[in-house]
Amino acid sequence: MNAIAENSYVLIVYKDKRYFKKVEAGKSFHGTGGAINYSDLIGTEYGVKRGNYEFYEPTLEDIIMYGLRRETQIVYPREAYHICFKLNLKNGSRICEAGGGSGALTCMFSRMVGPEGKVVTFEKEERHYKNARKNIERFAEWDNVDLRHGDIIDFDEKDFDAAFIDVREPWLIIEKVRGFMRGSAYLGIIVPTANQIIETLKALNEGFGDIEVLELMLRRYKTITERVRPEDRIVAHTRILIFPRRLGN
């Protein structure tokens, strides 16, 4: 049985609301659906309903969306899953990340490269670095993340299977990051504006090929059987993804 243990995390669902909470004996949860004592949950199986609430084992998506402390804009799951797929990450892969932010995508990379893989992540801002470190320590599935407080420009390793850039001016470090990558490896870049796409494409003119620029859309539907239809609101734009592949010298 996959039971809820003391000090484990649980996703609490009530209607369209979701809460990510730590199950601590002697404490309780109070929400719009009433109150629940955590002690009553300990030892029960995930996927139960108590009172007005449903209790589920959190997925990585739940952790990123509801549990991870954000101090920067995160890469949302709809982009993160596609990024991992596009970068061809698998158990044993080695990936270098410039701009760790709050560590959301780093946790995804950690899971995808598995216990035999490696994620080297750089974050220059001390406040963001400290927050990312806490998030990674709490939620990364494997001990495979090397989070560094500093600038990737000072890094000097080679033969990474993939790389990812999430900084304001990615074109300034593209050539440096290219030096870390093995031939044919994918580079992922994320930017919010068309102006940044243009400057990035200029920097990719040499040393990269098979370039793709895309944006992902996600539209959810209401689950009320009497009126199944799209949700009234949609987050139409988050950021734009660029995927080039490294060419040899």
CSV table of C-alpha atoms in Angstrom, one decimal:
chain,number,residue,atom,x,y,z
A,1,MET,CA,0.0,0.0,0.0
A,2,ASN,CA,1.2,3.5,-0.9
A,3,ALA,CA,0.4,5.1,2.4
A,4,ILE,CA,0.5,8.7,3.5
A,5,ALA,CA,3.4,9.0,6.0
A,6,GLU,CA,4.1,11.6,8.6
A,7,ASN,CA,6.1,14.6,7.2
A,8,SER,CA,5.3,13.5,3.6
A,9,TYR,CA,3.6,15.8,1.1
A,10,VAL,CA,0.0,15.5,-0.1
A,11,LEU,CA,-2.0,17.3,-2.8
A,12,ILE,CA,-5.4,18.3,-1.5
A,13,VAL,CA,-8.2,18.9,-4.0
A,14,TYR,CA,-11.5,20.7,-3.4
A,15,LYS,CA,-13.5,21.5,-6.5
A,16,ASP,CA,-11.2,23.6,-8.6
A,17,LYS,CA,-8.8,24.4,-5.8
A,18,ARG,CA,-5.5,22.6,-5.1
A,19,TYR,CA,-3.3,22.8,-2.0
A,20,PHE,CA,0.2,21.3,-1.6
A,21,LYS,CA,0.8,20.5,2.1
A,22,LYS,CA,3.1,18.7,4.4
A,23,VAL,CA,1.4,16.1,6.6
A,24,GLU,CA,2.4,17.0,10.2
A,25,ALA,CA,0.9,15.1,13.2
A,26,GLY,CA,-0.9,17.4,15.6
A,27,LYS,CA,-1.6,20.0,12.9
A,28,SER,CA,-4.6,20.5,10.7
A,29,PHE,CA,-5.6,21.9,7.3
A,30,HIS,CA,-8.3,24.6,7.0
A,31,GLY,CA,-9.7,25.5,3.7
A,32,THR,CA,-13.0,26.5,2.0
A,33,GLY,CA,-14.2,22.8,2.3
A,34,GLY,CA,-13.7,22.7,6.1
A,35,ALA,CA,-11.0,21.4,8.4
A,36,ILE,CA,-9.1,18.1,8.4
A,37,ASN,CA,-6.7,16.8,11.0
A,38,TYR,CA,-3.4,15.5,9.4
A,39,SER,CA,-3.2,12.8,12.1
A,40,ASP,CA,-6.4,11.2,10.6
A,41,LEU,CA,-4.6,10.9,7.2
A,42,ILE,CA,-1.4,9.2,8.4
A,43,GLY,CA,-1.3,5.5,7.4
A,44,THR,CA,-4.2,5.8,4.9
A,45,GLU,CA,-3.6,5.2,1.2
A,46,TYR,CA,-3.2,8.1,-1.2
A,47,GLY,CA,-6.2,8.6,-3.4
A,48,VAL,CA,-8.8,8.8,-0.6
A,49,LYS,CA,-11.6,11.3,0.1
A,50,ARG,CA,-12.2,12.6,3.6
A,51,GLY,CA,-15.0,15.1,4.1
A,52,ASN,CA,-15.1,17.4,1.1
A,53,TYR,CA,-11.4,16.9,0.2
A,54,GLU,CA,-9.6,14.5,-2.1
A,55,PHE,CA,-6.0,13.5,-1.1
A,56,TYR,CA,-3.5,12.5,-3.8
A,57,GLU,CA,0.2,11.6,-4.0
A,58,PRO,CA,1.9,14.7,-5.6
A,59,THR,CA,3.3,14.3,-9.1
A,60,LEU,CA,6.3,16.4,-10.2
A,61,GLU,CA,3.8,18.7,-12.0
A,62,ASP,CA,2.0,19.2,-8.7
A,63,ILE,CA,5.3,20.0,-7.0
A,64,ILE,CA,6.3,22.5,-9.6
A,65,MET,CA,2.9,24.2,-9.8
A,66,TYR,CA,1.9,24.2,-6.1
A,67,GLY,CA,4.8,23.2,-3.9
A,68,LEU,CA,7.9,24.9,-5.2
A,69,ARG,CA,8.7,28.3,-3.9
A,70,ARG,CA,9.0,30.8,-6.7
A,71,GLU,CA,11.1,33.9,-6.8
A,72,THR,CA,11.4,34.0,-10.6
A,73,GLN,CA,9.1,33.1,-13.5
A,74,ILE,CA,9.3,29.3,-13.9
A,75,VAL,CA,9.3,27.2,-17.0
A,76,TYR,CA,5.8,25.7,-16.8
A,77,PRO,CA,5.2,22.0,-17.2
A,78,ARG,CA,3.7,22.4,-20.7
A,79,GLU,CA,7.0,23.7,-21.9
A,80,ALA,CA,9.2,21.7,-19.5
A,81,TYR,CA,8.0,18.3,-20.8
A,82,HIS,CA,8.5,19.3,-24.4
A,83,ILE,CA,12.0,20.6,-23.6
A,84,CYS,CA,13.1,17.3,-22.0
A,85,PHE,CA,11.7,15.4,-25.0
A,86,LYS,CA,13.3,17.7,-27.5
A,87,LEU,CA,16.7,17.6,-25.7
A,88,ASN,CA,16.5,13.8,-25.8
A,89,LEU,CA,17.2,13.4,-22.1
A,90,LYS,CA,17.4,9.9,-20.6
A,91,ASN,CA,19.0,8.0,-17.8
A,92,GLY,CA,22.7,8.8,-17.9
A,93,SER,CA,22.5,12.1,-19.9
A,94,ARG,CA,24.6,15.0,-18.9
A,95,ILE,CA,23.0,18.5,-19.3
A,96,CYS,CA,24.3,22.0,-18.5
A,97,GLU,CA,21.8,24.7,-17.6
A,98,ALA,CA,22.5,28.5,-17.6
A,99,GLY,CA,20.0,30.3,-15.4
A,100,GLY,CA,18.6,28.0,-12.7
A,101,GLY,CA,16.0,30.5,-11.5
A,102,SER,CA,13.8,28.9,-8.9
A,103,GLY,CA,14.9,25.4,-9.8
A,104,ALA,CA,11.6,24.1,-11.4
A,105,LEU,CA,13.1,23.0,-14.7
A,106,THR,CA,16.2,21.8,-12.9
A,107,CYS,CA,14.0,19.3,-10.9
A,108,MET,CA,12.6,18.1,-14.2
A,109,PHE,CA,16.0,17.6,-15.7
A,110,SER,CA,17.1,15.7,-12.5
A,111,ARG,CA,14.3,13.3,-12.9
A,112,MET,CA,14.8,12.8,-16.7
A,113,VAL,CA,18.6,12.1,-16.6
A,114,GLY,CA,18.1,9.6,-13.7
A,115,PRO,CA,20.5,8.5,-11.0
A,116,GLU,CA,23.3,7.9,-13.5
A,117,GLY,CA,23.0,11.3,-15.1
A,118,LYS,CA,24.2,14.8,-14.2
A,119,VAL,CA,22.7,18.3,-14.2
A,120,VAL,CA,25.1,21.2,-13.8
A,121,THR,CA,23.2,24.4,-13.2
A,122,PHE,CA,24.4,28.0,-12.8
A,123,GLU,CA,22.5,30.9,-11.1
A,124,LYS,CA,24.2,34.3,-10.7
A,125,GLU,CA,21.7,36.0,-8.3
A,126,GLU,CA,22.5,35.0,-4.8
A,127,ARG,CA,18.8,35.2,-3.6
A,128,HIS,CA,17.6,33.0,-6.5
A,129,TYR,CA,20.5,30.6,-5.9
A,130,LYS,CA,19.6,30.1,-2.3
A,131,ASN,CA,15.9,29.6,-3.1
A,132,ALA,CA,16.7,27.2,-5.9
A,133,ARG,CA,19.0,25.2,-3.6
A,134,LYS,CA,16.2,24.8,-1.1
A,135,ASN,CA,13.7,23.7,-3.7
A,136,ILE,CA,16.2,21.2,-5.2
A,137,GLU,CA,17.1,19.8,-1.8
A,138,ARG,CA,13.4,19.3,-1.0
A,139,PHE,CA,12.1,18.0,-4.4
A,140,ALA,CA,14.8,16.7,-6.7
A,141,GLU,CA,14.3,13.0,-7.0
A,142,TRP,CA,18.0,12.0,-7.4
A,143,ASP,CA,21.2,13.4,-6.0
A,144,ASN,CA,22.5,14.3,-9.4
A,145,VAL,CA,22.3,18.2,-9.4
A,146,ASP,CA,25.4,20.3,-9.2
A,147,LEU,CA,24.0,23.8,-8.5
A,148,ARG,CA,26.6,26.5,-8.7
A,149,HIS,CA,26.4,30.1,-7.6
A,150,GLY,CA,28.2,32.0,-10.4
A,151,ASP,CA,28.4,32.7,-14.1
A,152,ILE,CA,28.5,29.9,-16.7
A,153,ILE,CA,31.1,32.0,-18.6
A,154,ASP,CA,33.7,30.7,-16.1
A,155,PHE,CA,32.8,27.0,-16.6
A,156,ASP,CA,35.0,24.8,-18.7
A,157,GLU,CA,33.8,21.2,-19.1
A,158,LYS,CA,33.0,19.3,-22.3
A,159,ASP,CA,30.9,16.5,-23.9
A,160,PHE,CA,27.5,17.4,-22.5
A,161,ASP,CA,24.6,15.7,-24.2
A,162,ALA,CA,22.5,18.8,-24.1
A,163,ALA,CA,22.4,22.4,-22.8
A,164,PHE,CA,19.7,24.8,-21.9
A,165,ILE,CA,19.8,28.7,-21.6
A,166,ASP,CA,17.3,30.8,-19.6
A,167,VAL,CA,18.9,34.2,-19.3
A,168,ARG,CA,17.9,37.7,-20.5
A,169,GLU,CA,20.5,37.9,-23.2
A,170,PRO,CA,21.2,34.3,-24.4
A,171,TRP,CA,23.1,35.4,-27.5
A,172,LEU,CA,26.0,36.6,-25.3
A,173,ILE,CA,26.8,33.1,-24.0
A,174,ILE,CA,25.7,30.8,-26.9
A,175,GLU,CA,29.2,30.4,-28.3
A,176,LYS,CA,30.6,29.6,-24.8
A,177,VAL,CA,27.8,27.0,-24.2
A,178,ARG,CA,28.5,25.5,-27.6
A,179,GLY,CA,31.9,24.6,-26.4
A,180,PHE,CA,30.5,22.4,-23.7
A,181,MET,CA,28.4,20.3,-26.1
A,182,ARG,CA,29.2,17.2,-28.1
A,183,GLY,CA,28.4,17.2,-31.8
A,184,SER,CA,24.8,16.9,-32.9
A,185,ALA,CA,23.6,17.7,-29.3
A,186,TYR,CA,20.5,19.9,-28.9
A,187,LEU,CA,20.6,23.3,-27.3
A,188,GLY,CA,17.4,24.7,-25.8
A,189,ILE,CA,16.8,28.4,-25.3
A,190,ILE,CA,13.7,30.1,-23.8
A,191,VAL,CA,12.8,33.8,-24.3
A,192,PRO,CA,9.7,35.9,-23.8
A,193,THR,CA,9.9,38.4,-26.8
A,194,ALA,CA,10.3,38.4,-30.6
A,195,ASN,CA,13.2,40.9,-30.2
A,196,GLN,CA,15.2,38.3,-28.3
A,197,ILE,CA,14.4,35.6,-31.0
A,198,ILE,CA,16.0,37.8,-33.6
A,199,GLU,CA,19.2,38.4,-31.6
A,200,THR,CA,19.4,34.7,-30.7
A,201,LEU,CA,19.0,33.6,-34.3
A,202,LYS,CA,21.9,35.9,-35.3
A,203,ALA,CA,24.1,34.3,-32.7
A,204,LEU,CA,23.2,30.8,-34.0
A,205,ASN,CA,24.2,31.6,-37.6
A,206,GLU,CA,27.5,29.7,-37.2
A,207,GLY,CA,28.1,26.5,-35.3
A,208,PHE,CA,24.4,25.4,-35.2
A,209,GLY,CA,21.9,24.0,-37.6
A,210,ASP,CA,18.4,22.5,-37.8
A,211,ILE,CA,17.0,25.4,-35.9
A,212,GLU,CA,13.4,25.4,-34.7
A,213,VAL,CA,11.4,28.2,-33.0
A,214,LEU,CA,8.0,27.4,-31.5
A,215,GLU,CA,5.4,28.3,-28.9
A,216,LEU,CA,3.2,25.9,-27.1
A,217,MET,CA,-0.5,26.5,-26.4
A,218,LEU,CA,-2.6,24.6,-23.8
A,219,ARG,CA,-6.4,25.0,-23.5
A,220,ARG,CA,-8.3,23.2,-20.7
A,221,TYR,CA,-12.0,22.2,-20.8
A,222,LYS,CA,-14.6,22.4,-18.1
A,223,THR,CA,-15.5,18.9,-16.7
A,224,ILE,CA,-19.1,19.7,-15.9
A,225,THR,CA,-21.1,17.1,-17.8
A,226,GLU,CA,-24.0,19.6,-18.5
A,227,ARG,CA,-21.8,22.1,-20.2
A,228,VAL,CA,-18.5,20.6,-21.4
A,229,ARG,CA,-16.6,23.5,-23.1
A,230,PRO,CA,-13.3,25.3,-23.0
A,231,GLU,CA,-12.3,27.1,-19.9
A,232,ASP,CA,-13.3,30.8,-19.9
A,233,ARG,CA,-9.6,31.9,-19.5
A,234,ILE,CA,-6.5,30.7,-21.1
A,235,VAL,CA,-2.8,31.6,-20.5
A,236,ALA,CA,-2.1,32.1,-24.2
A,237,HIS,CA,1.5,33.1,-24.0
A,238,THR,CA,4.3,32.2,-21.6
A,239,ARG,CA,7.6,32.1,-23.5
A,240,ILE,CA,9.1,31.1,-26.8
A,241,LEU,CA,11.3,28.1,-27.3
A,242,ILE,CA,14.3,27.8,-29.6
A,243,PHE,CA,16.0,24.5,-30.4
A,244,PRO,CA,19.2,24.4,-32.5
A,245,ARG,CA,21.6,21.4,-32.9
A,246,ARG,CA,25.3,21.7,-32.6
A,247,LEU,CA,27.4,21.4,-35.7
A,248,GLY,CA,31.0,20.3,-35.7
A,249,ASN,CA,34.0,22.6,-36.3
